[in-house]
Amino acid sequence: MAQVMSLAEAVEAHVGDGDSLAMEGFTHLIPFAAGHEVIRQGRKRLTLIRMTPDLIYDQMIGMGCAEKLVFSWGGNPGVGSLHRFRDAYENGWPNPLLIEEHSHAAMANAYEAGAANLPFAVFRGYKGVDLPKVNPNIRSVTCPYTGEVLATVPAIRPDVAVIHALKADQAGNVLLEGIVGVQKEAVLAAKRSIVTVEEVVEDFGPRSANAVILPHWTVSAIAVVPGGAYPSYAHGYYKRANGFYKAWDAIARERDTFLAWMTENVLKAGPDVFARQARRVSAAAA
Amino acid sequence: MNVQNTATTYTPTEMMTVTAARALRNEDVCFVGIGAPSAACNLARLTHAPGITLIYESGTIDTKPEVLPLSIGDGELCDTALTTVSVPEMFRYWLQGGRITVGFLGGAQIDRYANLNTTVVGSYDKPKVRLPGGGGAPEIATNCGEIFIIMQLSPRAFVDKLPFVTSLGHGSGPGSREALGVTTKGPTKVITDLCVMEPDPATKELTVVSIHPGITREQIQGQCGWPVKFAPAVAETPPPTMHELDVLRELHARTARAHGSDA
């Protein structure tokens, strides 16, 4: 049963040190505000799960929240490296980082298996490649009907899923549209879930019968954070801040510029700054 | 080729993008990688292949972006798509389901059998350079009907031996894919800024089949980390037309305007 609370209360109640945490959103609807709150609350030893770690996990890794990263593509899309991820993996700063690396197909299938309450996912993949040599969780099964050997990975069952959605209604039902990624699967695979939303409306009103809706009884906590996906975007609300993704490359390249930025924009700030940033993107695009 | 319509001034990257675009057919269903593949695929759509279906792994099917996306999931891709599906559905029904005719990939490194590395340079545990990783590529490489690869020729990229195989090309030569139970063709074209390579029908080794105007065999060998083979009959790649260049430059200009002002 979804409870509406502040973002700080939601993270306090549902994210603990050492938890496995899946903050999903495939380019669209990345829950940046929630990530910043986890950083402010100083969570440690997290296993961070995400197909594309993106800037959000670069920030959390650089601030020392993570012990392990489970991922399938670790870059700054269209820009280059995630420098904080690389510094942690290559140099152990600010702490050593374990990795479990997959392909997108494997992680998408693993989330789906988690949502389906299955122990593992099966798919046609990982043929002729080296990742199975370095990731012992990549195994195989022989089809009992055809004899075909298929790849398997364990289901993803996070302690907590965190997503950003477009809106919730008064009852706490949650609606997503546009590029919906693996968010529905992540929430249904997780023990607990936090959803930040752009707004709470009285009623969703006219909508496609096939809009992605997470019923209120599948969500643990809802926090209203307008702009909470910035510099990612929210379909129909504000655009992706591609300029910020480019600027991040220079901010994150060195430890001191990174720490200065995080201090000013995360540690000394709160969720309320997101609405202003998202409005600026909308204004620039108009 | 109508000589009056042929451009005389263009960059090697433009030559590469135009040549890559021409490889695509109007009836293709193409899984598009971000960056250089995306530019080539959209150039094809805006010139000779208006009916091509472009699919991005974020779930957007038959998308017609006005500007090139910076990421694989920019809003532009969803706004202009026929439909948008979830990421598990994209990988299960559409890619694994065998609905894609061409996968268009780039990479950091490639070997003579068109295997690709986008994971790591050096050892996996103690890398010299940690690259982003495979993303969709490992399954794109085996589940699409065929694969086109677009990469700039350089000794650091075209290497004798890959430190890590992220996605399968022709493995270690003839029969490699078949031995793994892979039934798709794999890489059929590698388009570079100096030439076009295709796997030799018998040995599967990448072989130069056409050389871009003004480029010599020595220049190609100088940029490639293995002894380059040339096909018995090597053609000259037709240069870009003015129309192709105009469309490509306008696409890049629109993209720069759209991505410039939102930091």
XYZ file of C-alpha atoms in Angstrom:
549
model
C 0.000 0.000 0.000
C 1.692 3.165 -1.217
C 2.227 5.835 1.407
C 2.860 9.384 0.285
C 5.746 10.907 2.216
C 8.709 13.211 1.748
C 11.651 11.879 -0.237
C 13.851 12.021 2.863
C 11.308 9.959 4.828
C 10.953 7.434 1.995
C 14.715 6.826 1.748
C 15.049 6.735 5.542
C 12.269 4.140 5.787
C 13.164 1.868 2.894
C 16.878 2.065 2.027
C 19.365 0.602 4.509
C 23.146 0.210 4.498
C 24.153 -2.952 2.633
C 20.892 -3.197 0.665
C 20.720 -4.149 -2.997
C 19.206 -1.217 -4.810
C 17.867 -1.029 -8.377
C 17.307 2.562 -9.515
C 15.992 2.089 -13.039
C 14.931 4.279 -15.933
C 16.341 3.638 -19.416
C 17.677 7.114 -20.301
C 14.147 8.428 -19.585
C 12.826 8.930 -16.011
C 16.104 8.279 -14.174
C 15.434 8.901 -10.466
C 18.218 11.454 -9.851
C 16.523 13.216 -6.928
C 16.218 9.911 -5.071
C 19.863 9.110 -5.803
C 20.903 12.445 -4.330
C 18.828 11.736 -1.207
C 20.578 8.362 -0.750
C 23.907 10.229 -0.988
C 22.804 12.896 1.533
C 21.746 10.224 3.986
C 25.194 8.638 3.647
C 24.114 5.102 2.777
C 27.060 2.680 2.499
C 27.944 -0.763 1.110
C 25.055 -0.765 -1.361
C 24.864 -3.206 -4.241
C 23.799 -0.896 -7.059
C 21.911 -2.600 -9.900
C 21.157 -0.778 -13.133
C 21.424 -1.594 -16.842
C 23.083 1.735 -17.630
C 24.744 3.151 -14.490
C 24.624 6.615 -16.083
C 25.468 9.782 -14.148
C 23.291 8.762 -11.199
C 25.502 5.814 -10.216
C 28.664 7.718 -11.188
C 27.625 10.190 -8.477
C 26.696 7.539 -5.907
C 29.878 5.522 -6.529
C 32.029 8.657 -6.297
C 30.392 9.555 -2.972
C 31.190 6.152 -1.494
C 27.699 4.611 -1.381
C 28.520 1.480 -3.380
C 30.282 -1.783 -2.631
C 29.233 -3.533 -5.845
C 27.845 -2.564 -9.242
C 25.684 -4.876 -11.370
C 25.370 -3.394 -14.875
C 25.383 -3.927 -18.631
C 26.624 -0.642 -20.165
C 28.713 1.747 -18.088
C 29.252 4.922 -20.084
C 28.030 8.507 -20.342
C 25.749 8.054 -23.386
C 27.102 9.776 -26.485
C 29.787 11.513 -24.396
C 32.357 9.052 -23.046
C 33.436 7.423 -19.798
C 31.883 7.473 -16.369
C 35.010 8.808 -14.647
C 33.933 8.131 -11.056
C 33.005 4.532 -11.911
C 36.365 4.053 -13.609
C 38.283 5.644 -10.722
C 36.560 3.319 -8.252
C 37.084 0.208 -10.363
C 40.604 0.992 -11.562
C 42.019 2.779 -8.461
C 39.690 1.895 -5.589
C 38.653 5.529 -4.958
C 36.873 6.363 -2.701
C 36.591 2.634 -1.988
C 37.069 -0.586 -3.962
C 34.162 -1.503 -6.220
C 33.188 -5.053 -7.174
C 31.446 -5.498 -10.498
C 29.064 -8.032 -11.986
C 28.801 -7.333 -15.685
C 26.085 -8.510 -18.080
C 24.595 -7.676 -21.463
C 21.386 -5.641 -21.786
C 19.458 -8.716 -22.913
C 20.618 -10.617 -19.818
C 19.609 -7.871 -17.381
C 16.256 -7.229 -19.058
C 15.524 -10.934 -18.905
C 16.743 -11.131 -15.289
C 14.407 -8.328 -14.174
C 11.533 -10.029 -15.953
C 12.364 -13.325 -14.232
C 12.397 -11.502 -10.895
C 8.989 -9.989 -11.552
C 7.722 -13.417 -12.626
C 8.979 -14.977 -9.377
C 11.294 -17.337 -11.269
C 14.783 -18.258 -9.997
C 16.550 -17.542 -13.279
C 16.134 -16.158 -16.782
C 16.720 -18.099 -19.983
C 17.525 -16.552 -23.354
C 19.520 -16.984 -26.554
C 22.655 -15.001 -25.868
C 26.278 -14.695 -24.790
C 27.357 -16.808 -27.785
C 31.079 -16.790 -28.532
C 31.940 -13.962 -26.134
C 34.260 -13.551 -23.133
C 31.857 -12.223 -20.475
C 30.912 -15.737 -19.216
C 34.645 -16.296 -18.475
C 34.685 -13.401 -15.977
C 31.132 -13.589 -14.621
C 30.369 -16.967 -12.969
C 26.670 -16.040 -12.782
C 26.408 -16.504 -16.554
C 25.582 -20.181 -17.075
C 23.542 -22.299 -19.433
C 20.724 -24.813 -19.583
C 19.847 -27.398 -22.213
C 16.321 -27.107 -23.568
C 14.446 -30.312 -22.608
C 12.444 -30.193 -25.854
C 14.978 -29.281 -28.537
C 18.400 -29.833 -26.962
C 19.403 -26.237 -27.690
C 21.870 -24.799 -25.174
C 20.581 -21.468 -23.877
C 22.137 -18.831 -21.627
C 20.895 -18.335 -18.078
C 21.377 -15.634 -15.446
C 19.920 -15.447 -11.932
C 16.721 -13.454 -11.503
C 17.256 -9.934 -10.158
C 15.440 -9.584 -6.813
C 16.521 -6.258 -5.307
C 15.805 -5.260 -1.722
C 14.596 -1.939 -3.050
C 13.557 -0.627 -6.482
C 13.530 3.140 -6.980
C 11.931 4.719 -10.040
C 10.658 8.114 -11.168
C 7.175 8.142 -12.731
C 5.081 10.836 -14.389
C 2.238 10.968 -11.895
C 0.357 9.314 -9.099
C -3.345 9.624 -8.358
C -4.924 10.223 -4.944
C -5.096 6.489 -4.272
C -1.354 6.089 -4.891
C -1.529 4.375 -8.260
C 1.437 5.319 -10.452
C 1.543 6.042 -14.202
C 4.465 5.868 -16.660
C 4.450 6.565 -20.387
C 7.035 6.986 -23.126
C 10.223 4.948 -22.913
C 9.241 2.692 -20.012
C 12.454 0.644 -19.846
C 12.468 -2.040 -17.142
C 10.830 -0.012 -14.367
C 7.675 -2.093 -14.046
C 9.755 -5.271 -13.873
C 12.158 -3.722 -11.327
C 9.322 -2.681 -8.976
C 7.557 -6.029 -9.249
C 10.843 -7.902 -8.686
C 11.789 -5.914 -5.556
C 10.886 -6.439 -1.907
C 10.209 -2.708 -1.426
C 9.861 0.219 -3.788
C 10.052 4.000 -3.808
C 8.470 5.988 -6.618
C 9.116 9.695 -7.080
C 6.571 11.457 -9.295
C 6.253 14.765 -11.116
C 2.831 15.391 -9.577
C -0.138 13.888 -7.789
C -3.428 14.308 -9.637
C -6.994 13.804 -8.490
C -7.606 11.273 -11.244
C -5.538 10.088 -14.250
C -8.421 11.033 -16.561
C -8.486 9.934 -20.212
C -5.524 7.694 -21.006
C -4.534 4.767 -23.166
C -5.965 1.537 -21.805
C -2.415 0.190 -22.112
C -0.560 2.915 -20.223
C 1.873 1.422 -17.747
C 0.193 1.602 -14.351
C 1.627 0.278 -11.111
C -1.311 -0.244 -8.735
C -0.892 1.380 -5.310
C -0.577 -1.993 -3.602
C 2.648 -2.756 -5.528
C 4.450 0.391 -4.308
C 5.830 1.060 -0.802
C 6.318 4.820 -0.858
C 5.557 7.753 -3.149
C 7.342 11.095 -2.935
C 6.365 14.095 -5.040
C 9.516 15.581 -6.583
C 8.810 17.784 -9.618
C 11.806 17.670 -11.955
C 13.125 14.643 -10.045
C 14.534 13.003 -13.176
C 16.719 15.981 -14.225
C 19.144 15.843 -16.127
C 17.269 12.821 -17.501
C 13.761 13.722 -18.623
C 10.063 13.184 -18.080
C 7.914 12.592 -21.158
C 5.545 15.546 -21.594
C 7.141 17.536 -18.746
C 10.740 18.449 -19.652
C 13.467 17.361 -22.051
C 16.725 15.565 -21.420
C 19.463 18.050 -20.494
C 21.936 16.770 -23.078
C 24.116 19.810 -22.365
C 24.478 18.746 -18.719
C 25.451 15.205 -19.755
C 28.234 16.778 -21.820
C 29.247 19.125 -18.982
C 29.423 16.204 -16.528
C 32.468 14.850 -18.363
C 34.603 17.758 -17.134
C 32.989 17.915 -13.676
C 33.572 14.226 -12.945
C 37.003 13.862 -14.550
C 38.924 14.976 -11.427
C 38.149 14.084 -7.820
C 38.243 17.653 -6.502
C 35.943 19.164 -9.142
C 33.582 16.252 -8.593
C 33.543 16.688 -4.804
C 33.068 20.449 -5.126
C 30.098 19.929 -7.440
C 28.549 17.276 -5.201
C 28.977 19.442 -2.091
C 27.356 22.451 -3.695
C 24.597 20.715 -5.653
C 23.755 17.658 -3.567
C 25.017 17.805 0.033
C 24.027 21.461 0.522
C 20.854 21.151 -1.579
C 17.536 19.339 -1.329
C 14.935 17.790 -3.638
C 13.398 21.229 -4.246
C 16.244 22.245 -6.607
C 15.066 19.734 -9.208
C 11.922 21.656 -10.150
C 13.993 24.748 -10.950
C 16.524 22.795 -13.039
C 13.837 21.024 -15.041
C 12.041 24.336 -15.673
C 15.287 25.756 -17.050
C 15.553 22.877 -19.547
C 11.964 23.460 -20.655
C 12.605 27.172 -21.084
C 15.776 26.550 -23.096
C 13.920 24.133 -25.358
C 10.979 26.477 -25.949
C 27.083 8.282 -61.011
C 26.218 11.702 -62.377
C 29.496 13.603 -62.215
C 27.808 16.999 -61.847
C 26.174 15.793 -58.657
C 29.361 14.386 -57.187
C 30.934 16.358 -54.374
C 34.630 17.086 -54.533
C 35.083 18.356 -50.971
C 34.115 16.160 -48.061
C 35.727 14.787 -44.919
C 36.783 11.142 -44.429
C 34.059 10.829 -41.779
C 31.442 12.094 -44.223
C 32.689 9.607 -46.814
C 32.362 6.836 -44.208
C 28.871 7.846 -43.095
C 27.549 8.176 -46.645
C 29.021 4.808 -47.651
C 27.498 3.192 -44.572
C 24.102 4.726 -45.294
C 24.160 3.346 -48.846
C 24.564 -0.191 -47.500
C 21.054 -0.032 -46.038
C 17.975 -0.987 -48.032
C 14.534 0.584 -47.990
C 12.971 -2.646 -46.727
C 15.451 -3.201 -43.869
C 14.471 -3.385 -40.225
C 17.573 -1.996 -38.558
C 18.707 -2.115 -34.934
C 20.660 1.115 -34.532
C 23.681 1.672 -32.312
C 24.314 5.179 -30.998
C 26.896 7.516 -32.551
C 28.218 6.846 -36.055
C 25.673 4.061 -36.788
C 22.820 6.402 -35.869
C 24.040 9.100 -38.269
C 24.365 6.588 -41.136
C 20.961 4.999 -40.494
C 19.164 8.329 -40.394
C 20.992 9.546 -43.492
C 19.721 6.432 -45.295
C 16.188 7.172 -44.103
C 16.421 10.797 -45.282
C 17.804 9.862 -48.712
C 17.365 6.570 -50.584
C 15.584 4.480 -47.923
C 12.573 6.462 -46.657
C 10.754 3.247 -45.789
C 13.468 1.796 -43.563
C 12.402 0.794 -40.051
C 14.845 2.099 -37.442
C 14.756 0.508 -34.001
C 16.705 1.698 -30.945
C 17.217 -0.564 -27.949
C 15.347 1.829 -25.661
C 12.205 0.287 -27.194
C 11.372 2.758 -29.949
C 10.174 1.063 -33.146
C 10.066 2.791 -36.552
C 11.392 6.057 -35.207
C 12.025 9.092 -37.435
C 14.069 11.558 -35.377
C 14.441 15.128 -36.708
C 17.789 15.411 -34.894
C 20.305 12.731 -33.961
C 19.851 11.503 -30.396
C 22.752 11.956 -27.961
C 21.639 8.897 -26.012
C 19.902 5.719 -27.055
C 16.713 6.910 -25.353
C 16.314 10.623 -26.112
C 12.697 11.801 -26.057
C 12.976 12.585 -29.772
C 13.129 8.851 -30.517
C 9.921 8.117 -28.623
C 8.065 11.192 -29.889
C 8.646 10.208 -33.524
C 8.229 6.411 -33.164
C 5.376 4.296 -34.450
C 5.313 2.576 -31.062
C 7.495 2.224 -27.984
C 7.812 -1.076 -26.127
C 9.484 -2.025 -22.856
C 13.148 -2.983 -22.856
C 12.507 -6.678 -22.006
C 10.004 -6.837 -24.869
C 12.524 -5.215 -27.225
C 15.191 -7.787 -26.477
C 12.875 -10.801 -26.253
C 10.232 -10.412 -28.949
C 11.882 -8.141 -31.471
C 15.615 -8.931 -31.312
C 15.629 -12.549 -30.098
C 12.387 -13.095 -32.010
C 14.315 -12.678 -35.250
C 12.471 -9.594 -36.521
C 15.592 -7.493 -37.248
C 17.325 -7.747 -40.634
C 20.390 -5.585 -39.890
C 22.201 -4.646 -36.707
C 24.395 -1.569 -37.126
C 27.263 -1.458 -34.648
C 30.361 0.540 -33.827
C 33.099 -0.567 -31.485
C 36.344 0.407 -29.842
C 38.337 -2.487 -31.298
C 37.879 -5.083 -34.030
C 39.945 -8.031 -35.232
C 40.334 -9.597 -38.685
C 37.271 -11.796 -38.122
C 35.150 -8.778 -37.156
C 34.835 -9.757 -33.507
C 34.339 -6.584 -31.447
C 35.644 -5.331 -28.124
C 33.890 -2.570 -26.208
C 34.666 -3.893 -22.719
C 38.265 -3.461 -21.670
C 41.814 -2.810 -22.895
C 44.360 -4.725 -20.823
C 43.195 -7.373 -18.374
C 39.607 -7.515 -17.155
C 40.502 -7.217 -13.463
C 43.312 -4.658 -13.888
C 42.372 -2.780 -17.037
C 44.479 -0.223 -18.873
C 41.247 1.302 -20.126
C 37.830 0.331 -18.849
C 35.348 0.800 -21.728
C 31.548 0.980 -21.276
C 30.883 -2.715 -21.921
C 28.607 -4.648 -24.226
C 25.158 -3.151 -23.706
C 22.969 -4.653 -26.391
C 25.809 -5.676 -28.700
C 26.449 -9.328 -27.657
C 22.896 -10.347 -28.578
C 22.546 -7.906 -31.494
C 25.623 -9.546 -33.047
C 24.045 -13.016 -33.093
C 20.291 -12.360 -33.357
C 20.104 -9.887 -36.283
C 20.031 -11.251 -39.834
C 23.361 -9.590 -40.605
C 25.658 -6.990 -39.060
C 27.166 -3.835 -40.517
C 30.024 -2.234 -38.605
C 31.164 1.372 -38.927
C 34.561 2.328 -37.463
C 37.448 4.639 -38.267
C 40.490 2.704 -39.400
C 43.373 3.067 -36.933
C 46.073 0.775 -35.541
C 44.589 1.068 -32.034
C 41.141 0.021 -33.266
C 41.964 -2.616 -35.905
C 44.104 -4.966 -33.828
C 45.819 -8.289 -34.407
C 44.357 -9.792 -31.234
C 41.463 -8.516 -29.124
C 42.065 -8.347 -25.355
C 38.369 -9.171 -24.834
C 35.616 -10.414 -27.157
C 32.472 -8.427 -26.321
C 30.464 -9.516 -29.338
C 30.933 -12.296 -31.846
C 31.895 -11.712 -35.445
C 33.252 -14.721 -37.312
C 35.027 -16.094 -34.235
C 38.271 -17.738 -35.260
C 37.231 -18.237 -38.881
C 34.997 -20.490 -41.001
C 32.536 -22.589 -39.028
C 32.905 -20.691 -35.736
C 29.387 -19.301 -35.691
C 27.836 -22.559 -36.852
C 29.681 -24.506 -34.130
C 28.021 -22.246 -31.535
C 24.592 -22.875 -33.045
C 24.374 -19.343 -34.429
C 22.359 -19.295 -37.650
C 22.606 -15.611 -38.613
C 25.199 -14.228 -41.059
C 27.163 -12.024 -38.679
C 29.249 -9.102 -39.963
C 28.932 -8.740 -43.745
C 30.384 -5.219 -44.104
C 32.873 -3.089 -42.189
C 32.738 0.500 -43.387
C 35.729 2.680 -42.468
C 36.886 6.177 -43.358
C 39.393 4.785 -45.894
C 37.776 1.671 -47.356
C 35.074 -0.973 -47.130
C 35.938 -4.480 -45.941
C 33.917 -7.661 -46.242
C 34.638 -11.152 -44.931
C 36.224 -13.363 -47.572
C 33.636 -16.001 -48.538
C 36.075 -18.855 -47.847
C 38.321 -17.680 -45.003
C 35.922 -15.178 -43.316
C 38.869 -12.809 -42.929
C 38.055 -9.137 -43.503
C 39.158 -8.184 -47.009
C 39.186 -4.771 -48.662
C 36.553 -4.711 -51.422
C 36.491 -0.998 -52.176
C 38.828 1.917 -51.531
C 37.611 5.474 -51.071
C 38.722 8.033 -53.713
C 42.298 9.256 -53.305
C 43.241 6.610 -50.714
C 46.125 4.183 -51.328
C 46.602 0.570 -50.256
C 49.637 1.685 -48.253
C 47.546 4.161 -46.265
C 45.072 1.409 -45.421
C 47.824 -0.969 -44.326
C 49.384 1.812 -42.252
C 46.191 2.153 -40.219
C 45.480 -1.559 -39.736
C 47.082 -3.791 -37.115
C 47.180 -6.949 -39.208
C 48.448 -7.695 -42.753
C 45.537 -6.464 -44.887
C 44.102 -8.668 -47.607
C 42.654 -7.101 -50.746
C 39.957 -8.713 -52.891
C 40.976 -9.792 -56.433
C 38.957 -6.916 -57.851
C 39.011 -3.827 -55.643
C 36.580 -1.093 -56.649
C 36.752 2.637 -55.985
C 33.999 3.624 -53.557
C 31.693 6.156 -55.243
C 32.126 9.577 -53.574
C 29.196 11.284 -51.826
C 26.723 13.201 -53.937
C 25.960 16.835 -53.166
C 22.488 15.773 -52.074
C 23.802 13.204 -49.594
C 26.249 15.713 -48.142
C 23.612 18.440 -47.890
C 21.240 16.136 -46.023
C 23.990 14.861 -43.695
C 25.327 18.343 -42.906
C 21.854 19.717 -42.283
C 21.154 16.757 -39.948
C 24.335 17.478 -37.971
C 23.568 21.220 -37.875
C 20.031 20.601 -36.557
C 21.482 18.216 -33.981
C 24.083 20.726 -32.786
C 21.422 23.413 -32.402
C 19.180 21.049 -30.441
C 21.875 19.769 -28.069
C 23.769 22.965 -27.478
C 21.716 25.146 -25.202
C 20.362 23.171 -22.264
C 23.154 22.846 -19.703
